[in-house]
mmCIF file of C-alpha atoms in Angstrom:
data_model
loop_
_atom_site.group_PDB
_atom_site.id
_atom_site.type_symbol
_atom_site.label_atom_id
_atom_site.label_comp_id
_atom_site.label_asym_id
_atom_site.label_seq_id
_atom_site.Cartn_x
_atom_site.Cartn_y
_atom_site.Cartn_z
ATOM 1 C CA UNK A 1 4.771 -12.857 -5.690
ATOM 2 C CA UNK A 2 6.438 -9.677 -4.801
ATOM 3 C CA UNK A 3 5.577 -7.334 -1.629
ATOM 4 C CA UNK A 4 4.898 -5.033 -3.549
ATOM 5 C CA UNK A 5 2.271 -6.778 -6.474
ATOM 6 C CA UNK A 6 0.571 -7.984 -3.462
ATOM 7 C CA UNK A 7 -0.249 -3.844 -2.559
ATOM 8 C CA UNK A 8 -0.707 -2.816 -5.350
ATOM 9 C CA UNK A 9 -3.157 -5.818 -6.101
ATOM 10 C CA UNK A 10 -5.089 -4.499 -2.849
ATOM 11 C CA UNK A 11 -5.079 -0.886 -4.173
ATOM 12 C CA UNK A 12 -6.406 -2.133 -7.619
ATOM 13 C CA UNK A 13 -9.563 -3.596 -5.237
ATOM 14 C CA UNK A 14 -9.916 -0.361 -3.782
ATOM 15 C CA UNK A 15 -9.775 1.462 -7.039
ATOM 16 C CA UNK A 16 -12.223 -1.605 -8.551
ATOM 17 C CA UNK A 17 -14.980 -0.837 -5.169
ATOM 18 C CA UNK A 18 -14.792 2.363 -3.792
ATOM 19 C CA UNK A 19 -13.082 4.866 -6.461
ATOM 20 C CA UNK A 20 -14.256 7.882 -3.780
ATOM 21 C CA UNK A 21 -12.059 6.392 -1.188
ATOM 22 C CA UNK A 22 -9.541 5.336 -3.446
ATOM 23 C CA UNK A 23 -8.754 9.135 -4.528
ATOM 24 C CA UNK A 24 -7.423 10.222 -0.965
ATOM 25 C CA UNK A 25 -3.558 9.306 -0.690
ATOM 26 C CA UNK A 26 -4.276 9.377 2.810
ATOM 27 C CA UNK A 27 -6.890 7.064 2.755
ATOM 28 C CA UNK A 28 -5.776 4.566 0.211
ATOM 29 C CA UNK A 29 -2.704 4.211 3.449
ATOM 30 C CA UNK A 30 -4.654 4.535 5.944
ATOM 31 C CA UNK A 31 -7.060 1.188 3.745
ATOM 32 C CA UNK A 32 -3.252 -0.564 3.460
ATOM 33 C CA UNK A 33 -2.316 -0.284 6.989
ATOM 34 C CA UNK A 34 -5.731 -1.927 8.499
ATOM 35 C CA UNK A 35 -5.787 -4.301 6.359
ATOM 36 C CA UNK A 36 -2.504 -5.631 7.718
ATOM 37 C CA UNK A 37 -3.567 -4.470 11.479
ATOM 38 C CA UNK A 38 -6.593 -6.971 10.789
ATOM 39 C CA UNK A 39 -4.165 -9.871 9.256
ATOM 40 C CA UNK A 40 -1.848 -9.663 12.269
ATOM 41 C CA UNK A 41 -4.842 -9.778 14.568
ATOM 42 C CA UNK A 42 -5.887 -12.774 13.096
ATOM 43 C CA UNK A 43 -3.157 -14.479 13.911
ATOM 44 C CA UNK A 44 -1.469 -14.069 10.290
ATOM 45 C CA UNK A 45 1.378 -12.716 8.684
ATOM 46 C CA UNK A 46 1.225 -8.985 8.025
ATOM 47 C CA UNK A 47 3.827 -7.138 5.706
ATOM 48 C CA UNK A 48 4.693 -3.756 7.571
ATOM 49 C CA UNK A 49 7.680 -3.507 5.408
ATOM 50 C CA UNK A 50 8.678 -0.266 3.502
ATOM 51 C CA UNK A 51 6.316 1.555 6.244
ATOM 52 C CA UNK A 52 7.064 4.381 7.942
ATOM 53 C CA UNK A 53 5.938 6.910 10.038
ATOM 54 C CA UNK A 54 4.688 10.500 8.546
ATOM 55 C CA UNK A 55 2.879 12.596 10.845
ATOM 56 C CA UNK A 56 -0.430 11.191 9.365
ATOM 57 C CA UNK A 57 0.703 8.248 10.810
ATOM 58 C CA UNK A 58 2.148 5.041 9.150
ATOM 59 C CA UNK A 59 2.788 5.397 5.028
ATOM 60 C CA UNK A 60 4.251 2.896 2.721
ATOM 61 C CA UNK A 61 5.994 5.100 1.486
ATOM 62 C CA UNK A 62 7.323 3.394 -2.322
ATOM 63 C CA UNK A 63 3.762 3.004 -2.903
ATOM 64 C CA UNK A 64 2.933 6.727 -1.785
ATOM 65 C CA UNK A 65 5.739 8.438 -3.444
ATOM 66 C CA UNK A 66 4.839 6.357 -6.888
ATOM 67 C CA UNK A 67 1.376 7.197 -6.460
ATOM 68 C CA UNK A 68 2.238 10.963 -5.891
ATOM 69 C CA UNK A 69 4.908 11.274 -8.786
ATOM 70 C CA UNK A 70 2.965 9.050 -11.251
ATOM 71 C CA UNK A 71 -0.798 8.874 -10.717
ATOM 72 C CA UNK A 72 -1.687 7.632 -13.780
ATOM 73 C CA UNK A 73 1.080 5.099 -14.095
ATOM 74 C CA UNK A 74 0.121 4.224 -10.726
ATOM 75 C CA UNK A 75 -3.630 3.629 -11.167
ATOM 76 C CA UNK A 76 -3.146 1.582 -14.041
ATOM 77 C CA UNK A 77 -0.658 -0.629 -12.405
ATOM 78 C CA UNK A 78 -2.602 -1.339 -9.615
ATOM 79 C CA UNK A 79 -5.920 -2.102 -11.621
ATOM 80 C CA UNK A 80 -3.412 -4.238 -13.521
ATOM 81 C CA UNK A 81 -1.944 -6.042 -10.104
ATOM 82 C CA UNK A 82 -5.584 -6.343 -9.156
ATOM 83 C CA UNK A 83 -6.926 -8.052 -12.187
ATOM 84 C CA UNK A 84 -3.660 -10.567 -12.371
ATOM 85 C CA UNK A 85 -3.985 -11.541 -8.851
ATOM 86 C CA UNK A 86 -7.323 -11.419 -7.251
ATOM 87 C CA UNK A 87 -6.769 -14.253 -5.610
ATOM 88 C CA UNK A 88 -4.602 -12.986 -2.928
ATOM 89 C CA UNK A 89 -7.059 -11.092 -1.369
ATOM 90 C CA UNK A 90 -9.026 -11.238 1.611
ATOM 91 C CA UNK A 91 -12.079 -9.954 0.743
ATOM 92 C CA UNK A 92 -13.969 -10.039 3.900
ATOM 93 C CA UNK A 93 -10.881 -8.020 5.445
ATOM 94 C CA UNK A 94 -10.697 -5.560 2.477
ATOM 95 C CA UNK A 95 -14.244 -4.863 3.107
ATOM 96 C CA UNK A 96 -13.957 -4.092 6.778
ATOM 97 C CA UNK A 97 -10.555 -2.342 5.921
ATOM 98 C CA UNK A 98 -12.429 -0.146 3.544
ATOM 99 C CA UNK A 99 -15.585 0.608 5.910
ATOM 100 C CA UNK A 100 -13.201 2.087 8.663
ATOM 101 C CA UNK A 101 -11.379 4.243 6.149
ATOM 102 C CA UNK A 102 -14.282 5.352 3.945
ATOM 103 C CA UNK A 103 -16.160 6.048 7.834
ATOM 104 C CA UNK A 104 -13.897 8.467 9.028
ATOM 105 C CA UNK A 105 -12.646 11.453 7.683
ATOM 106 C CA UNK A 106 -8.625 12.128 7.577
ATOM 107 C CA UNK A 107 -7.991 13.669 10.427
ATOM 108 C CA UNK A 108 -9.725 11.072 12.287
ATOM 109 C CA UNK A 109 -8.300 8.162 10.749
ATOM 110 C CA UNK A 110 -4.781 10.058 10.888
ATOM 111 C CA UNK A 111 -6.027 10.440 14.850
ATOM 112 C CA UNK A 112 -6.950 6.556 15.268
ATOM 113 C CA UNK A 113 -3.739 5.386 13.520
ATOM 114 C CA UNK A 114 -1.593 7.419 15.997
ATOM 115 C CA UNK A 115 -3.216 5.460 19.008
ATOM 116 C CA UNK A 116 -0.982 1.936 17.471
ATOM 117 C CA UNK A 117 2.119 1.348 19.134
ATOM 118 C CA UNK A 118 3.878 0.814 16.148
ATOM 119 C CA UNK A 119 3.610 4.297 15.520
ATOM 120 C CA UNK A 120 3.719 5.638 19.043
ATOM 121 C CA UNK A 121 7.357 3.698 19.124
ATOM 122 C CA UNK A 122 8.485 6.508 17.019
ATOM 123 C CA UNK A 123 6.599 9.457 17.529
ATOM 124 C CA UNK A 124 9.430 11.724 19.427
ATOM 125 C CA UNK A 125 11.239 11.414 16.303
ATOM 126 C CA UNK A 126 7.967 12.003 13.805
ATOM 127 C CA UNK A 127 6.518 14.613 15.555
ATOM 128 C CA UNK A 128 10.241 16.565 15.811
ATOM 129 C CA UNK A 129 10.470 16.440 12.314
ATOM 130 C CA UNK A 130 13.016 13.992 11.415
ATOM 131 C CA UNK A 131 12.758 12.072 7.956
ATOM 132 C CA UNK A 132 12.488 8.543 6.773
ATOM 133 C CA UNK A 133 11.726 7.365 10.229
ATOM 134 C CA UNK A 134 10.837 3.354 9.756
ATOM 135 C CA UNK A 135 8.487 1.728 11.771
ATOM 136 C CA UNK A 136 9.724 -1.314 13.007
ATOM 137 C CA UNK A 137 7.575 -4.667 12.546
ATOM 138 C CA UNK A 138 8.097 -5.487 16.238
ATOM 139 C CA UNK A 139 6.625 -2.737 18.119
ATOM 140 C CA UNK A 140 3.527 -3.961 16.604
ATOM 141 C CA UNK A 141 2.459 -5.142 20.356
ATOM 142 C CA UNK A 142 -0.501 -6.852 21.996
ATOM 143 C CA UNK A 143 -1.719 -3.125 22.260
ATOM 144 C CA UNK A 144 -2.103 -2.832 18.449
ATOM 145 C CA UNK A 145 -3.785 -6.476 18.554
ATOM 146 C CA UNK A 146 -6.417 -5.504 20.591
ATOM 147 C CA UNK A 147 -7.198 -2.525 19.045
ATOM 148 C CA UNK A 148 -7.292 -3.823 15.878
ATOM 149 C CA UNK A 149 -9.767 -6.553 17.596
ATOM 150 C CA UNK A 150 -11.480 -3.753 18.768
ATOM 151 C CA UNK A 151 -12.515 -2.195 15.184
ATOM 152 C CA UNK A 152 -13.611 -5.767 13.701
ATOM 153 C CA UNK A 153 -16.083 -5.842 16.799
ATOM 154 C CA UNK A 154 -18.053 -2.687 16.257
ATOM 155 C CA UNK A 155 -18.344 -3.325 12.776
ATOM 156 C CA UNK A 156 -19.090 -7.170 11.850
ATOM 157 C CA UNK A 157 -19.588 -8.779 8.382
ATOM 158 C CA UNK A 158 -23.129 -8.356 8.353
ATOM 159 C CA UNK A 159 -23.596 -4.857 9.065
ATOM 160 C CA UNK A 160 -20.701 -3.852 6.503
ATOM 161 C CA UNK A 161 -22.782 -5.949 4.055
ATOM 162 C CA UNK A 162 -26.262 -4.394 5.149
ATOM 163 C CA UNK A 163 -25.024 -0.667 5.350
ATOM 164 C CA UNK A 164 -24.987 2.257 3.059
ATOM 165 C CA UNK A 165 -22.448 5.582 3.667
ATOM 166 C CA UNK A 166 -23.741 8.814 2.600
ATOM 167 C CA UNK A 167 -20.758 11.389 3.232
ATOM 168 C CA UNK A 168 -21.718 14.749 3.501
ATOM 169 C CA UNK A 169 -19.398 17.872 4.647
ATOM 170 C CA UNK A 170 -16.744 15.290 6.123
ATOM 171 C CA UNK A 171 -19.953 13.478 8.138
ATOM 172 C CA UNK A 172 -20.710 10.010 7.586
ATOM 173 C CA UNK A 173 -24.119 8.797 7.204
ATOM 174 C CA UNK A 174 -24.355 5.118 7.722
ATOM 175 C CA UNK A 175 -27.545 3.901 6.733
ATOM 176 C CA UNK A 176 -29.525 0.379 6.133
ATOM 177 C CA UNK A 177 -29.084 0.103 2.707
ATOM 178 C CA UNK A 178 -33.276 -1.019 2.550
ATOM 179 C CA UNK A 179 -33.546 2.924 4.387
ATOM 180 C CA UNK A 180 -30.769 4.360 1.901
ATOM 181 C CA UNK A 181 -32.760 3.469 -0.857
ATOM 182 C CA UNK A 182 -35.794 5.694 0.273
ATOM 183 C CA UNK A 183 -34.352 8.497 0.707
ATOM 184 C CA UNK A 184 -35.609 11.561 -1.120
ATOM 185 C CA UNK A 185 -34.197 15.070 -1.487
ATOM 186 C CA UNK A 186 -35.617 16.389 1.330
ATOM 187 C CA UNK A 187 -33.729 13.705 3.621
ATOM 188 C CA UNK A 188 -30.180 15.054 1.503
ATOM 189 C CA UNK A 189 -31.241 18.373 2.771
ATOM 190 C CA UNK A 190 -31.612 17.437 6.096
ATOM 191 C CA UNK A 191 -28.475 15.536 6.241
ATOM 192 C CA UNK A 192 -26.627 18.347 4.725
ATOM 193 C CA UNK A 193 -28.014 20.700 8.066
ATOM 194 C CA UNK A 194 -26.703 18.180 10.443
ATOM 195 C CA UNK A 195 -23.758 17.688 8.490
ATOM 196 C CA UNK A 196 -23.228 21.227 8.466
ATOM 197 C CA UNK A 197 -23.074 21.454 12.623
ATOM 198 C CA UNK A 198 -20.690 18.338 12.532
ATOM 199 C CA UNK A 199 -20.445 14.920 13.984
ATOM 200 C CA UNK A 200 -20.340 15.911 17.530
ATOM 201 C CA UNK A 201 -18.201 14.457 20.058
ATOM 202 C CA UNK A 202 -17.983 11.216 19.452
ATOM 203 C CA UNK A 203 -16.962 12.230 15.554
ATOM 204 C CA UNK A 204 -17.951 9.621 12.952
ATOM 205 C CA UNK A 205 -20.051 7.783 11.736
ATOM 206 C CA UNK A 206 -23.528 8.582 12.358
ATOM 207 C CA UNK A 207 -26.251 5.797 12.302
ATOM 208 C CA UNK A 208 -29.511 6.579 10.579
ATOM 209 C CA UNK A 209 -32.425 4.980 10.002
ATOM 210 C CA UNK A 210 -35.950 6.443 8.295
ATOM 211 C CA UNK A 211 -39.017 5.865 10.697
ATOM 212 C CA UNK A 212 -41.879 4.832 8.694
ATOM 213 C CA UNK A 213 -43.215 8.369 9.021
ATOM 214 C CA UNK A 214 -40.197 9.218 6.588
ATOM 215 C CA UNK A 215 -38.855 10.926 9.358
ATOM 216 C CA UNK A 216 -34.599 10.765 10.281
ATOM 217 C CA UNK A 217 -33.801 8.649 13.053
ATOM 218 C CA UNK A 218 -30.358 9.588 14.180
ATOM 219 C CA UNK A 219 -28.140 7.981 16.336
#
């Protein structure tokens, strides 16, 4: 199977779970690149060919320039790729792949995925301007491991499985999905006033829970 079925078989499970995170270019990347971050961490083989480094951070960049000059071609193809070979993917790590992406907004998943070596290798260059700079395999380093390591930690199987986001104003809500499911439109509203102040500091996501007294718990 070629490189590139195998992406565009991963895309097609995006498009198939999570069309909201699916429609961001930069997040459908952004979903790519972790989920090979993840493989390698596990000790497997990751594909970090064709990738290099935009100052978003890393890009595939046949599958991003396809997906910008033929969206619809594009789309179908993948749900196509997905459909023909299901098979091949991880679901357990597309899950957690998807969860970080669909947790953060852009500019802080753009922000996380400048913190991997491989990109850091070339960032002199990026950052300067220069074009087609490829990331290089290699300087995918112990660094990269770790923090990959790092991300599967805070965010295990079972709370991924157990969890409902609400996204509001670029804020995530992450709520049990038993608590997401009593929500009422007074709780939107409230979200949408925190929402409106922002994350905070320590950005994305927020963890919520409803008290029995109906009333937001926010972490």
């Amino acid at each position: 199977m070629q490189v590139l079925d195998k992406k565009l078989s991963l895309l097609g499970w995006l498009q198939a779970n999570d069309k909201q995170t699916y429609s961001s270019p930069l997040k459908q990347q952004k979903f790519l690149f972790f989920y090979e971050a993840f493989a390698r961490a596990a000790g497997e083989t990751a594909d970090f060919d064709d990738l290099y480094g935009y100052a978003n951070g890393p890009v595939y960049k046949t599958l991003y320039e396809w997906h910008r000059n033929e969206p619809i071609e594009f789309d179908r193809e993948a749900s196509f790729k997905f459909k023909e070979f299901p098979a091949w993917i991880d679901d357990a790590r597309a899950e957690l792949s998807n969860f970080v992406v669909k947790i953060l907004s852009e500019d802080e998943l753009s922000e996380l995925s400048h913190k991997f070596s491989i990109w850091q290798k070339k960032q002199d260059l990026i950052i300067h301007g220069e074009r087609n700079v490829k990331l290089c395999p290699e300087d995918f380093a112990e660094h990269d491991i770790n923090l990959a390591e790092e991300l599967r930690s805070l965010y295990p199987p079972d709370l991924i499985a157990n969890s409902t986001v609400i996204n509001r104003l670029g804020v995530s809500f992450v709520f049990p999905t038993e608590d997401a499911l009593k929500l009422t439109e007074e709780h939107y509203d409230v979200l949408c006033d925190v929402a409106e102040k922002g994350p905070g500091p320590a950005g994305n996501p927020l963890f919520v829970e409803v008290e029995p007294d109906g009333c937001l718990l926010i972490d």
